[in-house]
mmCIF file with all atom_site columns, C-alpha atoms in Angstrom:
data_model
loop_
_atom_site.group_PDB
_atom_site.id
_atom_site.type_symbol
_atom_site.label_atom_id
_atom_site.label_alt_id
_atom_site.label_comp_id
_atom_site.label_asym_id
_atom_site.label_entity_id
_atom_site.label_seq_id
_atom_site.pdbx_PDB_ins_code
_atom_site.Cartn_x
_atom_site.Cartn_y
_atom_site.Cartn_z
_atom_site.occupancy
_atom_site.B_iso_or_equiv
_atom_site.pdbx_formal_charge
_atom_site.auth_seq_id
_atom_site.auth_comp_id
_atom_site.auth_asym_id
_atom_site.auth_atom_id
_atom_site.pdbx_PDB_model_num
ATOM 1   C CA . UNK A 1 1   ? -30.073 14.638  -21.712 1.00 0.00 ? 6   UNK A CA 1
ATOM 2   C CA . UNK A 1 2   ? -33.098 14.966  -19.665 1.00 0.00 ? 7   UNK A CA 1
ATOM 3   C CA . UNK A 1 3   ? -33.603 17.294  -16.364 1.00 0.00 ? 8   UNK A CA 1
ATOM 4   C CA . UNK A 1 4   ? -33.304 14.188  -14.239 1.00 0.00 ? 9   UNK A CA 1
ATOM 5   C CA . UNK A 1 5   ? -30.354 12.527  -16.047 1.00 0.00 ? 10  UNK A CA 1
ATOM 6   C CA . UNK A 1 6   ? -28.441 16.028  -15.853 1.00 0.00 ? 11  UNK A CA 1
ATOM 7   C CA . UNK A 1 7   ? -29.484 16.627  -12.395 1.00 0.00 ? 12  UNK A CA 1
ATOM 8   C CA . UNK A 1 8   ? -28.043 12.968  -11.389 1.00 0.00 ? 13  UNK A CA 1
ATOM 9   C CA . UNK A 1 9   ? -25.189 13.478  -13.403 1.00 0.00 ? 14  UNK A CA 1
ATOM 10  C CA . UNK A 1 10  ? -24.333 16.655  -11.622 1.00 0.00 ? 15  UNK A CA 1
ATOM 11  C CA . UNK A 1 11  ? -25.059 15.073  -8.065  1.00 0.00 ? 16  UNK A CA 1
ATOM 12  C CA . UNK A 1 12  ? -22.630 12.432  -9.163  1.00 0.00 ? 17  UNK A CA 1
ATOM 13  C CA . UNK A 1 13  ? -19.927 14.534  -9.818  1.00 0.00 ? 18  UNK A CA 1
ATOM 14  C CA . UNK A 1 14  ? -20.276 16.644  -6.381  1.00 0.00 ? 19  UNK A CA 1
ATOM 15  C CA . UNK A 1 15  ? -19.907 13.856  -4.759  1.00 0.00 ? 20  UNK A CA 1
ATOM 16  C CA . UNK A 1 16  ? -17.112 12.565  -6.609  1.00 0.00 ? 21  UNK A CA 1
ATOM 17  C CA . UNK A 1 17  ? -15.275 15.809  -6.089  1.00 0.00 ? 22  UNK A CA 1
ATOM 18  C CA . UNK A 1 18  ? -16.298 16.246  -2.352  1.00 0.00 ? 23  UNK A CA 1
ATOM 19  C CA . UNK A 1 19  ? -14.563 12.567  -1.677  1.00 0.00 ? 24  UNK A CA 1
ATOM 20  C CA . UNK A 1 20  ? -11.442 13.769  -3.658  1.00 0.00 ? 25  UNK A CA 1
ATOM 21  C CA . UNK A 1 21  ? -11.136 16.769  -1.227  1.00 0.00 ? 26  UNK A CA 1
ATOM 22  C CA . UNK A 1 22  ? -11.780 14.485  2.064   1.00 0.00 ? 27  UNK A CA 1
ATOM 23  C CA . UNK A 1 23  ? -9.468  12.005  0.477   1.00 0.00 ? 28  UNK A CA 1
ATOM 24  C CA . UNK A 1 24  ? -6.589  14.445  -0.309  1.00 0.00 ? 29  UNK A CA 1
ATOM 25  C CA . UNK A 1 25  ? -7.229  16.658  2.810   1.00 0.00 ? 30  UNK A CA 1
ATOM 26  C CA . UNK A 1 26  ? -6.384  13.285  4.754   1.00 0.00 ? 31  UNK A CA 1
ATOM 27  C CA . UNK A 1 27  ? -3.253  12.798  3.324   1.00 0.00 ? 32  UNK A CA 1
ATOM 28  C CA . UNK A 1 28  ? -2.052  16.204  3.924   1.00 0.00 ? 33  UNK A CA 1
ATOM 29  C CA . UNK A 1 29  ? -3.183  16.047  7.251   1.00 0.00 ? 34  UNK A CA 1
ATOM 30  C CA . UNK A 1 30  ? -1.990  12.361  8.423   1.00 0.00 ? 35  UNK A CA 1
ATOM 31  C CA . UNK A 1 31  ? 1.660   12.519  6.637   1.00 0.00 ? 36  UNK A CA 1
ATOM 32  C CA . UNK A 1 32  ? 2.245   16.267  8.902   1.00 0.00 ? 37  UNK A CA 1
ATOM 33  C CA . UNK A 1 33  ? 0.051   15.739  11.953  1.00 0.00 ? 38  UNK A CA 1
ATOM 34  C CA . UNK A 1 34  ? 0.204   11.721  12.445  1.00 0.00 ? 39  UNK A CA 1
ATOM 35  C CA . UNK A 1 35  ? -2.592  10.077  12.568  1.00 0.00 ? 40  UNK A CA 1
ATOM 36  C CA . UNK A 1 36  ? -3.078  9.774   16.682  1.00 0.00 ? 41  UNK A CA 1
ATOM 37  C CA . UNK A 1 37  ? -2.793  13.449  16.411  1.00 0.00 ? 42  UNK A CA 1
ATOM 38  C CA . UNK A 1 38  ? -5.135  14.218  13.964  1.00 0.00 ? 43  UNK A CA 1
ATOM 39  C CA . UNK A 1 39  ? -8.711  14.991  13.849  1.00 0.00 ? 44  UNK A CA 1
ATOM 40  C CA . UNK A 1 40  ? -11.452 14.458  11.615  1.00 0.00 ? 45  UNK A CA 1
ATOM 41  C CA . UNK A 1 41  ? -12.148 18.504  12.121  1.00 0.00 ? 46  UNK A CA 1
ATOM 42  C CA . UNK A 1 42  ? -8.339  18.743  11.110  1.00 0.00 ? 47  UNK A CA 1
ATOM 43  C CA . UNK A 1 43  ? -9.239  17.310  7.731   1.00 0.00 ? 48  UNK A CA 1
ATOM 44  C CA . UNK A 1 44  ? -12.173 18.811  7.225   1.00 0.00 ? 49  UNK A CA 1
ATOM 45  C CA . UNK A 1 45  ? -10.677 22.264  7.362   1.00 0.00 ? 50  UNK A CA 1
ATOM 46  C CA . UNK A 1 46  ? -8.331  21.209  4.645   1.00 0.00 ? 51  UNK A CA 1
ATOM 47  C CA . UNK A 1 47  ? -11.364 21.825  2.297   1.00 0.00 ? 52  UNK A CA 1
ATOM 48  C CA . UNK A 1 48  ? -13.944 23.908  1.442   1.00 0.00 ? 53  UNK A CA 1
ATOM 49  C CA . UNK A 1 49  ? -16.853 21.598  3.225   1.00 0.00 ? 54  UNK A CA 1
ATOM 50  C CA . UNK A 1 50  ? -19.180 21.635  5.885   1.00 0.00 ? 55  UNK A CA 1
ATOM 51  C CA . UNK A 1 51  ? -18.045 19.747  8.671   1.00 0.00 ? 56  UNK A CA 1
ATOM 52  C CA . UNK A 1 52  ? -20.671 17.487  8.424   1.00 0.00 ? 57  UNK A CA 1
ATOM 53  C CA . UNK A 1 53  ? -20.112 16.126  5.293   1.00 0.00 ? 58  UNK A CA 1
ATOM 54  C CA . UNK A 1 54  ? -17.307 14.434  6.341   1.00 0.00 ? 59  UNK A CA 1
ATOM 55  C CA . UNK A 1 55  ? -20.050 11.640  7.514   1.00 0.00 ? 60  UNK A CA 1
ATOM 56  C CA . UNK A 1 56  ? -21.615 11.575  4.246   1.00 0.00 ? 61  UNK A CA 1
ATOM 57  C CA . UNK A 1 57  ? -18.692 9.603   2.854   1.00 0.00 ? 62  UNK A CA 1
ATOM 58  C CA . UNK A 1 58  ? -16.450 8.481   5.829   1.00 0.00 ? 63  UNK A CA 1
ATOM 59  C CA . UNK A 1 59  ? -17.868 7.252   9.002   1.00 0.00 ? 64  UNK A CA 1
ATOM 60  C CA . UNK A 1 60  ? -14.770 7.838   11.508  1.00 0.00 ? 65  UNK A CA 1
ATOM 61  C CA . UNK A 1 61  ? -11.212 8.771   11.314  1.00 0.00 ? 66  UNK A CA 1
ATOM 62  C CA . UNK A 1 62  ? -9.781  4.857   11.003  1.00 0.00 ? 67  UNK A CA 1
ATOM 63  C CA . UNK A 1 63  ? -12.055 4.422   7.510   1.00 0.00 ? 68  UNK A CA 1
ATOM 64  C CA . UNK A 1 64  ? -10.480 7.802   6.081   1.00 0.00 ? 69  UNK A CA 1
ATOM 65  C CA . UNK A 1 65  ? -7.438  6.309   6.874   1.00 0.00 ? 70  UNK A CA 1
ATOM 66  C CA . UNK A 1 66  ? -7.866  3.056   5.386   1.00 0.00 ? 71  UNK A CA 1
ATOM 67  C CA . UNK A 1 67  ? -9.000  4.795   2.077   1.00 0.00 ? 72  UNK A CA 1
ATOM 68  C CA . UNK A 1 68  ? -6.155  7.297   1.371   1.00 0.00 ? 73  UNK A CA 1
ATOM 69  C CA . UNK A 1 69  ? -3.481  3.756   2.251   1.00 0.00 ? 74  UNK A CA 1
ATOM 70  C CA . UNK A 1 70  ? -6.243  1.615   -0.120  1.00 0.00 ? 75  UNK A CA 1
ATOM 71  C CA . UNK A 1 71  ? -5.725  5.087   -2.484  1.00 0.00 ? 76  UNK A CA 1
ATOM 72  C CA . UNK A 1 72  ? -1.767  5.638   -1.990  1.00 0.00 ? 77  UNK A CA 1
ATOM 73  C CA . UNK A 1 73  ? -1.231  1.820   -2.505  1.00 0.00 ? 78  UNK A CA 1
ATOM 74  C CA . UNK A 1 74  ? -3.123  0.725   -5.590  1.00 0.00 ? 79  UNK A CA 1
ATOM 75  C CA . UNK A 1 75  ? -0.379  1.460   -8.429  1.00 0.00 ? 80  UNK A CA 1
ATOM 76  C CA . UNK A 1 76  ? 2.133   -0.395  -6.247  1.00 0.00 ? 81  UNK A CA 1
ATOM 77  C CA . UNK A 1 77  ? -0.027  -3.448  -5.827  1.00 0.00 ? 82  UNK A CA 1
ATOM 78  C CA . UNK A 1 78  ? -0.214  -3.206  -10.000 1.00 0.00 ? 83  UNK A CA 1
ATOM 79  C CA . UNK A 1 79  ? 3.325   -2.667  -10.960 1.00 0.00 ? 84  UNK A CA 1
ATOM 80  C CA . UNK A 1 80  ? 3.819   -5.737  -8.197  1.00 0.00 ? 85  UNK A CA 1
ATOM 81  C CA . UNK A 1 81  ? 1.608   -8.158  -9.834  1.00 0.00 ? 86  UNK A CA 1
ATOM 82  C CA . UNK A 1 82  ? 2.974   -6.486  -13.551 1.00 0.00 ? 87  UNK A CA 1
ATOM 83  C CA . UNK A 1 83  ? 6.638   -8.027  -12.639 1.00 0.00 ? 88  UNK A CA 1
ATOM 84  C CA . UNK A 1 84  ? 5.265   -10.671 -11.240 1.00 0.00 ? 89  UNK A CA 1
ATOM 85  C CA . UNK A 1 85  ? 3.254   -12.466 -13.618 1.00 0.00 ? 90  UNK A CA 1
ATOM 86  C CA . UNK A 1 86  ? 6.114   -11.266 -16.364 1.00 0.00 ? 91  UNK A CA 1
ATOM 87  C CA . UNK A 1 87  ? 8.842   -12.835 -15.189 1.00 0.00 ? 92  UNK A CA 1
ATOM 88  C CA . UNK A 1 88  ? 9.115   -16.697 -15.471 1.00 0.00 ? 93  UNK A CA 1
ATOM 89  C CA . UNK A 1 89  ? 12.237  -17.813 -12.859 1.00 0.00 ? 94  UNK A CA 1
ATOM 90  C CA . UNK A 1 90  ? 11.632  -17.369 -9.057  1.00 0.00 ? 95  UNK A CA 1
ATOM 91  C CA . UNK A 1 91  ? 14.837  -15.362 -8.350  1.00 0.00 ? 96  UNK A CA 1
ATOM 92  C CA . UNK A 1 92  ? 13.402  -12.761 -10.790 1.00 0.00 ? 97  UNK A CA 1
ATOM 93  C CA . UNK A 1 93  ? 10.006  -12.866 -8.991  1.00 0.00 ? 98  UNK A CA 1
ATOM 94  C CA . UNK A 1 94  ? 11.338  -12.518 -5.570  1.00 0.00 ? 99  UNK A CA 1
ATOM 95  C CA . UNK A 1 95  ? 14.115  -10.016 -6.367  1.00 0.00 ? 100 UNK A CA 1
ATOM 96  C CA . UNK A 1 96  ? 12.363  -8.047  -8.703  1.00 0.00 ? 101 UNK A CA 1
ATOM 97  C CA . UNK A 1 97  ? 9.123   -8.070  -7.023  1.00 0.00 ? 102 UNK A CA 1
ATOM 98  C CA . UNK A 1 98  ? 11.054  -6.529  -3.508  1.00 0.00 ? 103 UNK A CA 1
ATOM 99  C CA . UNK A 1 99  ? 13.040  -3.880  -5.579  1.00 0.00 ? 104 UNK A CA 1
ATOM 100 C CA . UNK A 1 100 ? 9.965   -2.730  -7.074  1.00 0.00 ? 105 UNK A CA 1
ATOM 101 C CA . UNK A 1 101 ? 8.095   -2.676  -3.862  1.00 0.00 ? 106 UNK A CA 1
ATOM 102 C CA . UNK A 1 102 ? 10.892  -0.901  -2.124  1.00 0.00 ? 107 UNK A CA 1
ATOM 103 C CA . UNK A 1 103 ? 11.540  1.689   -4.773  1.00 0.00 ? 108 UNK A CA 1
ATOM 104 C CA . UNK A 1 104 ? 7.436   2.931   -4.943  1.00 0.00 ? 109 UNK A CA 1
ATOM 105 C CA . UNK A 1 105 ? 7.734   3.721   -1.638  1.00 0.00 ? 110 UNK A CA 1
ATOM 106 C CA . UNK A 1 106 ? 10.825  5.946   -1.294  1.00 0.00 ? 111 UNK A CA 1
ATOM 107 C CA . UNK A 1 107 ? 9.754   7.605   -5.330  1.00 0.00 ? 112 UNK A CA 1
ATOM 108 C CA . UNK A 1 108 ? 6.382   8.137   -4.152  1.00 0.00 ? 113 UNK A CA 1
ATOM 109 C CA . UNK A 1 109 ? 6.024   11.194  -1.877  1.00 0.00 ? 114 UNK A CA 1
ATOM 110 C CA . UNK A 1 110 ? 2.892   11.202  -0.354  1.00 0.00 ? 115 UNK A CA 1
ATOM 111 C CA . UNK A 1 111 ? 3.259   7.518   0.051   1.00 0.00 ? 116 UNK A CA 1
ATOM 112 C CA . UNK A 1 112 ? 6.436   7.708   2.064   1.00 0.00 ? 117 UNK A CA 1
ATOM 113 C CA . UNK A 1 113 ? 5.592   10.879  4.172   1.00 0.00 ? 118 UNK A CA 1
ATOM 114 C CA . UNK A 1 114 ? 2.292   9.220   5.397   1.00 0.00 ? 119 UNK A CA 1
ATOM 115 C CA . UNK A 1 115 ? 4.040   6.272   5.996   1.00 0.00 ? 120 UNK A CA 1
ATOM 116 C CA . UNK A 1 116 ? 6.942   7.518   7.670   1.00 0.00 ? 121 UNK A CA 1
ATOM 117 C CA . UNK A 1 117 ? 4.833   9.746   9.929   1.00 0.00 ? 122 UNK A CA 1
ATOM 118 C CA . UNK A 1 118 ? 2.854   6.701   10.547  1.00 0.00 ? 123 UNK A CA 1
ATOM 119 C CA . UNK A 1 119 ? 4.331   3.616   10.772  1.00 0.00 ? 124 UNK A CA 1
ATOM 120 C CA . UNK A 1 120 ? 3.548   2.213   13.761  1.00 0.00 ? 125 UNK A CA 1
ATOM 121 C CA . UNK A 1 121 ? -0.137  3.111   13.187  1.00 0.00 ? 126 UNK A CA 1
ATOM 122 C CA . UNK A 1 122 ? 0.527   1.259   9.842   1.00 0.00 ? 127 UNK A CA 1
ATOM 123 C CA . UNK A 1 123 ? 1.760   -1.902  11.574  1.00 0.00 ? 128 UNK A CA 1
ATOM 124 C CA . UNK A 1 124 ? -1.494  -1.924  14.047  1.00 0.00 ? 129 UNK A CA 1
ATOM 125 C CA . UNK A 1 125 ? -4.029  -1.964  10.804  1.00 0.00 ? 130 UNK A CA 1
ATOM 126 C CA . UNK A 1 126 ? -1.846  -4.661  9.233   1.00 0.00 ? 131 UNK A CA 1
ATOM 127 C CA . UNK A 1 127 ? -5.456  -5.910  8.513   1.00 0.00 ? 132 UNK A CA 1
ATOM 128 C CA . UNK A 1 128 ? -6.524  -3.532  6.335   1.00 0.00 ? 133 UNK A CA 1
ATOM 129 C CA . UNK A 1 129 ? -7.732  -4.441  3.088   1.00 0.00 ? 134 UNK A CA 1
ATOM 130 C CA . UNK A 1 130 ? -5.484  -2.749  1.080   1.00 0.00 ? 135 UNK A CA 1
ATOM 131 C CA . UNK A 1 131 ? -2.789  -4.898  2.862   1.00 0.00 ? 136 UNK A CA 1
ATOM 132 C CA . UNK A 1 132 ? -4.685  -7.879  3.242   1.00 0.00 ? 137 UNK A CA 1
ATOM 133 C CA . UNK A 1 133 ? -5.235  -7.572  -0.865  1.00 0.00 ? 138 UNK A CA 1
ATOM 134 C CA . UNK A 1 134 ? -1.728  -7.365  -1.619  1.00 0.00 ? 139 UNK A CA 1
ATOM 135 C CA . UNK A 1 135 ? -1.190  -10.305 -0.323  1.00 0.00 ? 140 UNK A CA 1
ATOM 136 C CA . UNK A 1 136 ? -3.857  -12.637 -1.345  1.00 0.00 ? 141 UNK A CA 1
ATOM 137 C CA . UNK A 1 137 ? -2.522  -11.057 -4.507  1.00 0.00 ? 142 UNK A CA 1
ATOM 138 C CA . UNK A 1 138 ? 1.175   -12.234 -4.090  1.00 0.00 ? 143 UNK A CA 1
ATOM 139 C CA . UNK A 1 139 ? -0.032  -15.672 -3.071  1.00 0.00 ? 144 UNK A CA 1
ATOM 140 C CA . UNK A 1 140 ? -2.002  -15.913 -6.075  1.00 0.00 ? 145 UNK A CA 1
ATOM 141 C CA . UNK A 1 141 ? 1.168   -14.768 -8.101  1.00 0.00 ? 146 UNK A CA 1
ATOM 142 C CA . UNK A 1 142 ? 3.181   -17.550 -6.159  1.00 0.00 ? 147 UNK A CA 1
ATOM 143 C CA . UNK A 1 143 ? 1.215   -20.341 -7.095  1.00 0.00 ? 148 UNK A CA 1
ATOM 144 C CA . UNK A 1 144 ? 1.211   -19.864 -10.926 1.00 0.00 ? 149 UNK A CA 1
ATOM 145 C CA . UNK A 1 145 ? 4.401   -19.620 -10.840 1.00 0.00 ? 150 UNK A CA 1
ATOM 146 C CA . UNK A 1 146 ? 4.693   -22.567 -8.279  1.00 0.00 ? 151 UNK A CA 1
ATOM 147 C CA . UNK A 1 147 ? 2.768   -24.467 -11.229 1.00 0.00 ? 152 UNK A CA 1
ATOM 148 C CA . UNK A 1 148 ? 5.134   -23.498 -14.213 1.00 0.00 ? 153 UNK A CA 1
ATOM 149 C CA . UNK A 1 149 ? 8.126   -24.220 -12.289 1.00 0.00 ? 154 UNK A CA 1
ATOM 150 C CA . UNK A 1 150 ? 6.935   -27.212 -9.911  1.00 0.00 ? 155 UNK A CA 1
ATOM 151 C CA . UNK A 1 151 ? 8.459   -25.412 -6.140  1.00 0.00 ? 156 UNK A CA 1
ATOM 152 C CA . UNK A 1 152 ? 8.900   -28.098 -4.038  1.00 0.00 ? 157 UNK A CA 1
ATOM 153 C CA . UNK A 1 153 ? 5.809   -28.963 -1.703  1.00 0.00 ? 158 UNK A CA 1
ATOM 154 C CA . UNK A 1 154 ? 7.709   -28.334 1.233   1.00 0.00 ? 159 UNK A CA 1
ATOM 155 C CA . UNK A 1 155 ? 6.981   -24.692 0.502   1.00 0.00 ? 160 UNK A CA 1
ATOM 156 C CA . UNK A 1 156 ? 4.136   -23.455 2.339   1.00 0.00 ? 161 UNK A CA 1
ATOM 157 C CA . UNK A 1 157 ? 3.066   -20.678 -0.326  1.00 0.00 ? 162 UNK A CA 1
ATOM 158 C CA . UNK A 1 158 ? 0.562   -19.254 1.984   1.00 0.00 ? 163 UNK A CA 1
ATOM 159 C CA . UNK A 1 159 ? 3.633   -18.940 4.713   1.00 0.00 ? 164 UNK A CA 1
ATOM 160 C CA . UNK A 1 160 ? 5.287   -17.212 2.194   1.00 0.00 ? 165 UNK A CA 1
ATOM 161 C CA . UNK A 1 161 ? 3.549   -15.025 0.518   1.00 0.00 ? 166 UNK A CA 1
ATOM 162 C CA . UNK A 1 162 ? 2.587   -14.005 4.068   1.00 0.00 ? 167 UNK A CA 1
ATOM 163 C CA . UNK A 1 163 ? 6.434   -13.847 5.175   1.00 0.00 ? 168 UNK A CA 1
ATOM 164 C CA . UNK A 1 164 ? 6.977   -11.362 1.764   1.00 0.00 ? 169 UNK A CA 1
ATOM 165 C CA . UNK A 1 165 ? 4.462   -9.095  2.610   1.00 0.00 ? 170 UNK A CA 1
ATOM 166 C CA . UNK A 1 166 ? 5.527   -8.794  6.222   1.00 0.00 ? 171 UNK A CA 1
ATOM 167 C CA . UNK A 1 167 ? 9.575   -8.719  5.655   1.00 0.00 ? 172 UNK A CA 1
ATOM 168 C CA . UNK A 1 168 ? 8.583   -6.237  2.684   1.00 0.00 ? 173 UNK A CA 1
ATOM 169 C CA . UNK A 1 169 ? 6.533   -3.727  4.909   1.00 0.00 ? 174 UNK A CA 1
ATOM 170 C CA . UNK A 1 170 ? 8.728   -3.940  7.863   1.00 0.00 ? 175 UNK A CA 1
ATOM 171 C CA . UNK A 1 171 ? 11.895  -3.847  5.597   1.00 0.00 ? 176 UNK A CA 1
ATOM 172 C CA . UNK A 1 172 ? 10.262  -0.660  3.800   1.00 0.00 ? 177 UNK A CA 1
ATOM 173 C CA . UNK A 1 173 ? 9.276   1.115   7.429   1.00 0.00 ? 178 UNK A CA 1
ATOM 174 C CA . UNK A 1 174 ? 13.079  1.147   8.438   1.00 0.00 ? 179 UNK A CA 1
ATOM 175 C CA . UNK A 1 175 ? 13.967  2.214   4.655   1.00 0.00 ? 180 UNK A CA 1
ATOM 176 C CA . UNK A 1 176 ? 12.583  5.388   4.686   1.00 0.00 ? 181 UNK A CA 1
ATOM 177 C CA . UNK A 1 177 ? 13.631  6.083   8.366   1.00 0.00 ? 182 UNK A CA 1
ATOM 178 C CA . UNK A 1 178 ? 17.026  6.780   6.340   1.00 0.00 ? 183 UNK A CA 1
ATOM 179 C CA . UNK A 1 179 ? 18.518  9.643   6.130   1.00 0.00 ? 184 UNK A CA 1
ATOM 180 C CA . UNK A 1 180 ? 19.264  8.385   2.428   1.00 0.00 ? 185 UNK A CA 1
ATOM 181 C CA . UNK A 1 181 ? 17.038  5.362   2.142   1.00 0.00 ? 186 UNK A CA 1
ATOM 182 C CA . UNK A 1 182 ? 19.087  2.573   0.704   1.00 0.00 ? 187 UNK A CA 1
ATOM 183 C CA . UNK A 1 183 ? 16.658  0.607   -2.021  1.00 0.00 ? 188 UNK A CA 1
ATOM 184 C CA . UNK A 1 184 ? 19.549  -1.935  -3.814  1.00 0.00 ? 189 UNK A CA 1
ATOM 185 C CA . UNK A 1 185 ? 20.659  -3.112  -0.391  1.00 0.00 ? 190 UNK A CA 1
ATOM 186 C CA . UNK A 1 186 ? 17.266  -3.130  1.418   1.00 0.00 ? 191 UNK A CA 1
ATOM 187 C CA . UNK A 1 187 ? 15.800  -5.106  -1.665  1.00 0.00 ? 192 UNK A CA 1
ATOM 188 C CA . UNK A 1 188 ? 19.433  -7.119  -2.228  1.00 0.00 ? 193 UNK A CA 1
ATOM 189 C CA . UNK A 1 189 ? 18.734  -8.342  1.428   1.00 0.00 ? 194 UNK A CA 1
ATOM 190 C CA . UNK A 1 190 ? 15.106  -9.386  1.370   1.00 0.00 ? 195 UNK A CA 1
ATOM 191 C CA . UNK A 1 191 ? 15.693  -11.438 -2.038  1.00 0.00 ? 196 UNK A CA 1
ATOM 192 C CA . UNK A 1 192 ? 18.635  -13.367 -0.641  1.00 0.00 ? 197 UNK A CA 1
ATOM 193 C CA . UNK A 1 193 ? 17.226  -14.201 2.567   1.00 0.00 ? 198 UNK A CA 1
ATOM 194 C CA . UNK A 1 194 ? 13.754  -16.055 1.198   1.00 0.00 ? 199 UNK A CA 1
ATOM 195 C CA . UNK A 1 195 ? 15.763  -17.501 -1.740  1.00 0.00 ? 200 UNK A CA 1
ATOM 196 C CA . UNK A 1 196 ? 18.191  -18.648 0.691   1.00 0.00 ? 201 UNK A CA 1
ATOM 197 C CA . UNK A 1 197 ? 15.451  -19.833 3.021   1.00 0.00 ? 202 UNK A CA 1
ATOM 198 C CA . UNK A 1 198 ? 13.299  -21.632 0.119   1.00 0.00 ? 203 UNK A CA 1
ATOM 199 C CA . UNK A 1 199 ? 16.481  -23.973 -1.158  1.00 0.00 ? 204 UNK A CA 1
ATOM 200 C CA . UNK A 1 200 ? 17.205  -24.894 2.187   1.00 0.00 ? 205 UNK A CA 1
ATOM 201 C CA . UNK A 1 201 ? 13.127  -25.810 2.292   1.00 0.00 ? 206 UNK A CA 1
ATOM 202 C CA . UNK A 1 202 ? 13.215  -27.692 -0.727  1.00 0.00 ? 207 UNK A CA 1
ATOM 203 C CA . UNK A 1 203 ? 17.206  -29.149 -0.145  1.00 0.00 ? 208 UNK A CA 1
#
């Protein structure tokens, strides 16, 4: 390896290690402070960094933010699409897909606590890409499986893949405001009440 290559190597893995610390710092500091509370000074204390470079990977509070949710959400959007495009009925696809959803989020800890400290900050970025991808991702699901099993065209599968994801995130806010978060019933519930709404659609 030459001087250069090690030298960019090296300067690779700084930064890769200084945007684990911001990253990881942020979660600490959202899931006990809340994000309205906290401050970008507040995370950067978390590590061993300079306060300025904080800017060198993050321009502002709200894009930290998005990245640990992008971060915290990625093997739940996976294990979603996993079910999804493995099971062949729609009852399997909705139920499963809601029980899986709703269990990630109460089994993973640093999921739950930064949602649960900040859920209505949550519901104001329902925008953000990492929501916004899961689901494009879900309505991508829907319609393969709209084209093996020929769903009636009276369902609207952008409507509801968009009804899913909202049900499912509002559904999983009030889950882990539980004292002992519920998942059978919680998912139970959201799978009856689209299956229930899509034969009445296609009846």
């Amino acid at each position: 390896m030459t001087p250069t290559a090690a030298t960019a190597g090296k300067r690779e893995r700084t930064k890769a290690h200084n945007r684990r610390a911001i990253l990881d710092a942020a979660c600490e500091v959202f899931s006990e402070m809340g994000y309205d509370a906290a401050s970008i000074r507040d995370v950067v204390r978390r590590t061993d960094l300079a306060s300025g470079t904080f800017y060198n990977y993050f321009p502002d509070k709200a894009s930290v933010f998005h990245a640990v949710l992008e971060e915290r959400t990625q093997e739940l959007r996976r294990r979603l699409r996993a079910v999804r495009q493995e099971e062949t009925t729609l009852d399997a696809v909705v139920h499963l897909g809601f029980h899986v959803y709703f269990s990630f989020i109460v089994e993973d800890r640093p999921l739950f606590e930064l949602l649960r400290r900040n859920a209505g900050t949550v519901q104001t970025m329902f925008d953000t890409p990492a929501l916004e991808a899961g689901i494009s991702e879900l309505f991508e699901d829907l319609s393969t499986l709209a084209e093996r099993i020929e769903l009636p065209p009276a369902i609207d599968l952008d409507y509801l893949a968009a009804a899913m994801g909202g049900v499912a995130f509002e559904l999983g806010i009030r889950l882990i405001e539980q004292p002992e978060p519920d998942v059978e019933r919680t998912a139970r519930f959201a799978g009856e009440l689209f299956l229930g709404g899509i034969a009445r659609l296609a009846g």
